[in-house]
mmCIF file of C-alpha atoms in Angstrom:
data_model
loop_
_atom_site.group_PDB
_atom_site.id
_atom_site.type_symbol
_atom_site.label_atom_id
_atom_site.label_comp_id
_atom_site.label_asym_id
_atom_site.label_seq_id
_atom_site.Cartn_x
_atom_site.Cartn_y
_atom_site.Cartn_z
ATOM 1 C CA UNK A 15 -10.487 -31.412 51.200
ATOM 2 C CA UNK A 16 -10.237 -27.628 50.621
ATOM 3 C CA UNK A 17 -7.046 -28.097 48.592
ATOM 4 C CA UNK A 18 -8.755 -30.720 46.411
ATOM 5 C CA UNK A 19 -11.683 -28.386 45.741
ATOM 6 C CA UNK A 20 -9.299 -25.539 44.927
ATOM 7 C CA UNK A 21 -7.290 -27.632 42.457
ATOM 8 C CA UNK A 22 -10.463 -28.918 40.795
ATOM 9 C CA UNK A 23 -11.793 -25.396 40.374
ATOM 10 C CA UNK A 24 -8.485 -24.153 39.019
ATOM 11 C CA UNK A 25 -8.308 -27.021 36.503
ATOM 12 C CA UNK A 26 -11.835 -26.278 35.324
ATOM 13 C CA UNK A 27 -10.916 -22.615 34.923
ATOM 14 C CA UNK A 28 -7.889 -23.426 32.775
ATOM 15 C CA UNK A 29 -9.944 -25.746 30.558
ATOM 16 C CA UNK A 30 -12.569 -23.040 30.141
ATOM 17 C CA UNK A 31 -9.971 -20.505 28.991
ATOM 18 C CA UNK A 32 -8.448 -22.999 26.556
ATOM 19 C CA UNK A 33 -11.806 -23.704 24.985
ATOM 20 C CA UNK A 34 -12.571 -19.978 24.642
ATOM 21 C CA UNK A 35 -9.683 -19.569 22.189
ATOM 22 C CA UNK A 36 -11.986 -21.086 19.580
ATOM 23 C CA UNK A 37 -14.182 -17.977 19.744
ATOM 24 C CA UNK A 38 -11.430 -15.748 18.320
ATOM 25 C CA UNK A 39 -10.968 -15.712 14.556
ATOM 26 C CA UNK A 40 -7.316 -14.641 14.335
ATOM 27 C CA UNK A 41 -4.182 -13.770 16.313
ATOM 28 C CA UNK A 42 -2.074 -10.603 16.100
ATOM 29 C CA UNK A 43 1.689 -11.148 16.412
ATOM 30 C CA UNK A 44 3.954 -8.319 17.661
ATOM 31 C CA UNK A 45 7.290 -7.678 16.002
ATOM 32 C CA UNK A 46 9.153 -7.401 19.306
ATOM 33 C CA UNK A 47 8.925 -8.934 22.775
ATOM 34 C CA UNK A 48 10.058 -7.330 26.034
ATOM 35 C CA UNK A 49 13.136 -9.522 26.465
ATOM 36 C CA UNK A 50 14.665 -8.749 23.053
ATOM 37 C CA UNK A 51 16.050 -5.461 21.751
ATOM 38 C CA UNK A 52 15.130 -5.454 18.066
ATOM 39 C CA UNK A 53 12.127 -6.261 15.895
ATOM 40 C CA UNK A 54 12.059 -9.948 14.967
ATOM 41 C CA UNK A 55 15.376 -10.524 16.718
ATOM 42 C CA UNK A 56 16.333 -14.217 16.557
ATOM 43 C CA UNK A 57 13.349 -14.438 14.135
ATOM 44 C CA UNK A 58 11.013 -14.838 17.123
ATOM 45 C CA UNK A 59 8.135 -12.971 15.449
ATOM 46 C CA UNK A 60 8.504 -15.163 12.355
ATOM 47 C CA UNK A 61 8.687 -18.299 14.509
ATOM 48 C CA UNK A 62 5.635 -17.240 16.543
ATOM 49 C CA UNK A 63 3.514 -16.719 13.444
ATOM 50 C CA UNK A 64 4.735 -19.982 11.922
ATOM 51 C CA UNK A 65 3.792 -21.909 15.066
ATOM 52 C CA UNK A 66 0.373 -20.244 15.207
ATOM 53 C CA UNK A 67 -0.360 -21.186 11.607
ATOM 54 C CA UNK A 68 0.758 -24.727 12.331
ATOM 55 C CA UNK A 69 -1.613 -24.835 15.307
ATOM 56 C CA UNK A 70 -4.522 -23.906 13.026
ATOM 57 C CA UNK A 71 -4.812 -20.183 13.787
ATOM 58 C CA UNK A 72 -5.072 -17.364 11.284
ATOM 59 C CA UNK A 73 -2.263 -14.977 12.219
ATOM 60 C CA UNK A 74 -1.154 -11.485 11.189
ATOM 61 C CA UNK A 75 1.776 -9.308 12.183
ATOM 62 C CA UNK A 76 0.770 -6.173 14.075
ATOM 63 C CA UNK A 77 1.772 -3.932 11.153
ATOM 64 C CA UNK A 78 -0.054 -5.943 8.491
ATOM 65 C CA UNK A 79 -3.159 -4.532 6.838
ATOM 66 C CA UNK A 80 -5.936 -6.876 7.838
ATOM 67 C CA UNK A 81 -8.317 -8.242 5.200
ATOM 68 C CA UNK A 82 -12.046 -7.622 5.277
ATOM 69 C CA UNK A 83 -13.723 -9.512 8.110
ATOM 70 C CA UNK A 84 -10.865 -9.071 10.580
ATOM 71 C CA UNK A 85 -11.354 -5.415 11.483
ATOM 72 C CA UNK A 86 -13.184 -5.930 14.788
ATOM 73 C CA UNK A 87 -10.368 -5.870 17.342
ATOM 74 C CA UNK A 88 -12.303 -7.770 20.007
ATOM 75 C CA UNK A 89 -12.702 -10.731 17.642
ATOM 76 C CA UNK A 90 -8.912 -11.070 17.684
ATOM 77 C CA UNK A 91 -6.341 -12.435 20.107
ATOM 78 C CA UNK A 92 -3.007 -10.777 20.821
ATOM 79 C CA UNK A 93 -0.095 -13.100 21.424
ATOM 80 C CA UNK A 94 2.861 -12.351 23.677
ATOM 81 C CA UNK A 95 5.938 -14.431 24.482
ATOM 82 C CA UNK A 96 7.427 -14.028 27.944
ATOM 83 C CA UNK A 97 10.694 -15.197 29.425
ATOM 84 C CA UNK A 98 11.229 -16.761 32.845
ATOM 85 C CA UNK A 99 14.602 -16.008 34.365
ATOM 86 C CA UNK A 100 16.457 -19.235 35.115
ATOM 87 C CA UNK A 101 20.080 -20.272 35.570
ATOM 88 C CA UNK A 102 21.547 -22.204 32.610
ATOM 89 C CA UNK A 103 18.043 -22.796 31.210
ATOM 90 C CA UNK A 104 16.047 -20.694 28.742
ATOM 91 C CA UNK A 105 12.346 -20.693 29.608
ATOM 92 C CA UNK A 106 9.648 -19.156 27.413
ATOM 93 C CA UNK A 107 5.867 -19.284 27.565
ATOM 94 C CA UNK A 108 3.108 -17.906 25.359
ATOM 95 C CA UNK A 109 0.217 -15.706 26.473
ATOM 96 C CA UNK A 110 -2.956 -15.025 24.510
ATOM 97 C CA UNK A 111 -4.736 -11.798 25.468
ATOM 98 C CA UNK A 112 -8.093 -10.344 24.477
ATOM 99 C CA UNK A 113 -8.677 -6.787 23.213
ATOM 100 C CA UNK A 114 -8.771 -5.502 26.800
ATOM 101 C CA UNK A 115 -5.343 -6.944 27.593
ATOM 102 C CA UNK A 116 -6.710 -9.741 29.777
ATOM 103 C CA UNK A 117 -5.038 -13.137 29.575
ATOM 104 C CA UNK A 118 -7.268 -15.764 27.959
ATOM 105 C CA UNK A 119 -4.781 -18.623 27.868
ATOM 106 C CA UNK A 120 -1.176 -19.261 28.939
ATOM 107 C CA UNK A 121 0.869 -22.083 27.452
ATOM 108 C CA UNK A 122 3.123 -24.500 29.251
ATOM 109 C CA UNK A 123 6.696 -23.282 29.693
ATOM 110 C CA UNK A 124 9.076 -24.370 26.942
ATOM 111 C CA UNK A 125 12.678 -25.007 27.993
ATOM 112 C CA UNK A 126 16.086 -25.243 26.359
ATOM 113 C CA UNK A 127 19.592 -25.802 27.703
ATOM 114 C CA UNK A 128 21.306 -24.612 24.538
ATOM 115 C CA UNK A 129 23.868 -21.850 25.080
ATOM 116 C CA UNK A 130 23.399 -19.883 21.856
ATOM 117 C CA UNK A 131 20.451 -17.485 22.094
ATOM 118 C CA UNK A 132 19.124 -18.107 18.598
ATOM 119 C CA UNK A 133 19.081 -21.874 19.124
ATOM 120 C CA UNK A 134 17.821 -21.701 22.723
ATOM 121 C CA UNK A 135 14.964 -19.292 21.971
ATOM 122 C CA UNK A 136 13.858 -21.293 18.950
ATOM 123 C CA UNK A 137 13.830 -24.574 20.880
ATOM 124 C CA UNK A 138 12.119 -23.104 23.960
ATOM 125 C CA UNK A 139 9.425 -21.370 21.888
ATOM 126 C CA UNK A 140 8.720 -24.477 19.831
ATOM 127 C CA UNK A 141 8.414 -26.472 23.067
ATOM 128 C CA UNK A 142 6.012 -23.898 24.525
ATOM 129 C CA UNK A 143 3.785 -24.227 21.459
ATOM 130 C CA UNK A 144 3.432 -27.987 22.026
ATOM 131 C CA UNK A 145 0.697 -27.253 24.580
ATOM 132 C CA UNK A 146 -0.926 -24.759 22.187
ATOM 133 C CA UNK A 147 -1.029 -27.376 19.428
ATOM 134 C CA UNK A 148 -2.634 -29.795 21.892
ATOM 135 C CA UNK A 149 -5.662 -27.468 22.135
ATOM 136 C CA UNK A 150 -6.663 -28.397 18.550
ATOM 137 C CA UNK A 151 -7.875 -24.878 17.857
ATOM 138 C CA UNK A 152 -10.793 -24.480 15.457
ATOM 139 C CA UNK A 153 -12.672 -21.222 15.029
ATOM 140 C CA UNK A 154 -16.222 -21.634 16.347
ATOM 141 C CA UNK A 155 -17.749 -18.736 14.423
ATOM 142 C CA UNK A 156 -19.015 -17.234 17.674
ATOM 143 C CA UNK A 157 -18.122 -13.805 18.986
ATOM 144 C CA UNK A 158 -16.071 -13.974 22.187
ATOM 145 C CA UNK A 159 -17.796 -13.067 25.428
ATOM 146 C CA UNK A 160 -15.722 -10.589 27.406
ATOM 147 C CA UNK A 161 -14.833 -12.120 30.799
ATOM 148 C CA UNK A 162 -15.996 -10.235 33.857
ATOM 149 C CA UNK A 163 -13.318 -11.805 36.016
ATOM 150 C CA UNK A 164 -10.033 -13.611 35.496
ATOM 151 C CA UNK A 165 -9.770 -16.618 37.795
ATOM 152 C CA UNK A 166 -6.448 -17.432 39.434
ATOM 153 C CA UNK A 167 -5.384 -19.755 42.218
ATOM 154 C CA UNK A 168 -5.070 -16.771 44.565
ATOM 155 C CA UNK A 169 -8.557 -15.489 43.789
ATOM 156 C CA UNK A 170 -10.025 -18.957 44.265
ATOM 157 C CA UNK A 171 -8.413 -19.171 47.708
ATOM 158 C CA UNK A 172 -9.790 -15.734 48.617
ATOM 159 C CA UNK A 173 -13.327 -16.386 47.420
ATOM 160 C CA UNK A 174 -13.520 -19.851 49.024
ATOM 161 C CA UNK A 175 -14.479 -18.248 52.351
ATOM 162 C CA UNK A 176 -16.448 -15.292 50.978
ATOM 163 C CA UNK A 177 -19.830 -14.984 49.291
ATOM 164 C CA UNK A 178 -19.540 -14.167 45.588
ATOM 165 C CA UNK A 179 -20.466 -10.635 44.607
ATOM 166 C CA UNK A 180 -22.408 -9.784 41.478
ATOM 167 C CA UNK A 181 -20.223 -8.145 38.885
ATOM 168 C CA UNK A 182 -21.677 -5.988 36.163
ATOM 169 C CA UNK A 183 -19.488 -4.909 33.255
ATOM 170 C CA UNK A 184 -20.181 -1.920 31.074
ATOM 171 C CA UNK A 185 -19.259 -2.499 27.448
ATOM 172 C CA UNK A 186 -18.152 0.655 25.668
ATOM 173 C CA UNK A 187 -18.003 0.852 21.878
ATOM 174 C CA UNK A 188 -14.606 1.967 20.582
ATOM 175 C CA UNK A 189 -13.896 3.681 17.247
ATOM 176 C CA UNK A 190 -13.294 1.612 14.117
ATOM 177 C CA UNK A 191 -9.951 2.144 12.400
ATOM 178 C CA UNK A 192 -9.696 3.925 9.076
ATOM 179 C CA UNK A 193 -7.326 1.546 7.265
ATOM 180 C CA UNK A 194 -6.974 4.017 4.364
ATOM 181 C CA UNK A 195 -5.381 6.640 6.633
ATOM 182 C CA UNK A 196 -1.641 6.889 5.758
ATOM 183 C CA UNK A 197 -0.965 7.920 9.377
ATOM 184 C CA UNK A 198 -2.689 4.859 10.833
ATOM 185 C CA UNK A 199 -1.023 3.562 14.000
ATOM 186 C CA UNK A 200 -1.095 -0.078 15.071
ATOM 187 C CA UNK A 201 -1.673 -1.069 18.703
ATOM 188 C CA UNK A 202 0.765 -3.633 20.064
ATOM 189 C CA UNK A 203 -0.195 -5.055 23.505
ATOM 190 C CA UNK A 204 2.276 -4.514 26.360
ATOM 191 C CA UNK A 205 2.273 -5.516 30.013
ATOM 192 C CA UNK A 206 0.212 -2.497 31.123
ATOM 193 C CA UNK A 207 -1.509 -1.386 27.936
ATOM 194 C CA UNK A 208 -0.327 -0.839 24.369
ATOM 195 C CA UNK A 209 2.337 0.812 22.311
ATOM 196 C CA UNK A 210 1.270 2.445 19.059
ATOM 197 C CA UNK A 211 3.603 1.913 16.114
ATOM 198 C CA UNK A 212 3.617 3.296 12.590
ATOM 199 C CA UNK A 213 4.400 1.389 9.396
ATOM 200 C CA UNK A 214 8.169 1.915 9.798
ATOM 201 C CA UNK A 215 7.668 0.392 12.449
ATOM 202 C CA UNK A 216 8.465 3.025 15.065
ATOM 203 C CA UNK A 217 6.913 3.459 18.506
ATOM 204 C CA UNK A 218 4.924 6.709 18.346
ATOM 205 C CA UNK A 219 2.928 6.582 21.568
ATOM 206 C CA UNK A 220 2.649 4.473 24.710
ATOM 207 C CA UNK A 221 -0.717 3.759 26.328
ATOM 208 C CA UNK A 222 -1.474 2.701 29.891
ATOM 209 C CA UNK A 223 -4.808 1.048 30.642
ATOM 210 C CA UNK A 224 -7.417 2.722 32.843
ATOM 211 C CA UNK A 225 -10.697 1.334 34.158
ATOM 212 C CA UNK A 226 -12.346 2.187 30.821
ATOM 213 C CA UNK A 227 -11.590 0.568 27.437
ATOM 214 C CA UNK A 228 -12.221 3.913 25.672
ATOM 215 C CA UNK A 229 -9.667 5.923 27.653
ATOM 216 C CA UNK A 230 -5.929 5.488 28.179
ATOM 217 C CA UNK A 231 -3.118 7.404 29.835
ATOM 218 C CA UNK A 232 -0.978 8.361 26.826
ATOM 219 C CA UNK A 233 2.674 9.397 26.448
ATOM 220 C CA UNK A 234 3.998 10.874 23.182
ATOM 221 C CA UNK A 235 7.357 12.601 22.676
ATOM 222 C CA UNK A 236 7.716 13.049 26.435
ATOM 223 C CA UNK A 237 4.260 14.637 26.742
ATOM 224 C CA UNK A 238 1.763 12.892 29.007
ATOM 225 C CA UNK A 239 -1.919 13.210 28.333
ATOM 226 C CA UNK A 240 -4.786 10.868 27.571
ATOM 227 C CA UNK A 241 -6.151 9.026 24.533
ATOM 228 C CA UNK A 242 -9.945 9.176 24.523
ATOM 229 C CA UNK A 243 -12.672 7.880 22.214
ATOM 230 C CA UNK A 244 -15.102 10.604 21.154
ATOM 231 C CA UNK A 245 -17.474 10.810 18.188
ATOM 232 C CA UNK A 246 -16.193 7.515 16.785
ATOM 233 C CA UNK A 247 -12.585 8.785 16.752
ATOM 234 C CA UNK A 248 -9.542 8.655 19.046
ATOM 235 C CA UNK A 249 -8.096 11.923 20.377
ATOM 236 C CA UNK A 250 -4.759 12.522 22.115
ATOM 237 C CA UNK A 251 -5.452 15.297 24.639
ATOM 238 C CA UNK A 252 -2.965 17.212 26.772
ATOM 239 C CA UNK A 253 -2.338 20.668 28.213
ATOM 240 C CA UNK A 254 0.171 23.090 26.709
ATOM 241 C CA UNK A 255 0.614 26.547 28.260
ATOM 242 C CA UNK A 256 -2.606 25.982 30.224
ATOM 243 C CA UNK A 257 -4.493 25.291 26.984
ATOM 244 C CA UNK A 258 -6.133 21.958 26.191
ATOM 245 C CA UNK A 259 -4.778 20.492 22.949
ATOM 246 C CA UNK A 260 -6.762 17.755 21.198
ATOM 247 C CA UNK A 261 -5.133 15.825 18.320
ATOM 248 C CA UNK A 262 -7.012 13.288 16.219
ATOM 249 C CA UNK A 263 -5.254 9.910 16.112
ATOM 250 C CA UNK A 264 -6.095 6.988 13.841
ATOM 251 C CA UNK A 265 -5.502 3.725 15.710
ATOM 252 C CA UNK A 266 -6.025 0.092 14.794
ATOM 253 C CA UNK A 267 -6.331 -2.078 17.909
#
């Protein structure tokens, strides 16, 4: 009986996440995924964007200049393709994350038994997007509500025997990007935060998430510091010869 309740709750949670995709007006596509070595290798970035457009989404590459109306980063989704290690089978699945890096929806796993990487990746990714197409995405016009908790099978099992606790989330405003800045950096979601790339594109800085959306652990040119939002601007701060250095950084999340 407990297993049945758990499965029902998990199914309801998955449906809820799928429906929430409609509250996001566009998707940002990275140029590179963790399991490949070069930007758009095997044309995976191109294929991702093509599949998103086919599924009804508005999609932009991470280094594209966004048109008016798409400058609020929390109105956007950030797509990531991940690879499952398997013998003689290529397995890929698609994750959609919100502006805080939390997973909103995960696709079914697409598979291919082709031996050539370019063929196998293309087939596996197209198969993964079958479940995304089945969502029949249509923008609702509503602003997404930031989730206070991500539900998983493990968390459902844990909370089944415990009383739920009230969770209160503090929403912190983050600086708006100055798209006219020639030094503007673009935030590309990673497993633990973001990497900031320039228009080249070249990775300039790596960010690790903290408990606050307006503060990150930051690493640039081997120097570790923090990226903090102050006075409607981002600042990279670190110590050099016991002196605090604060550098203004223009970032588009």
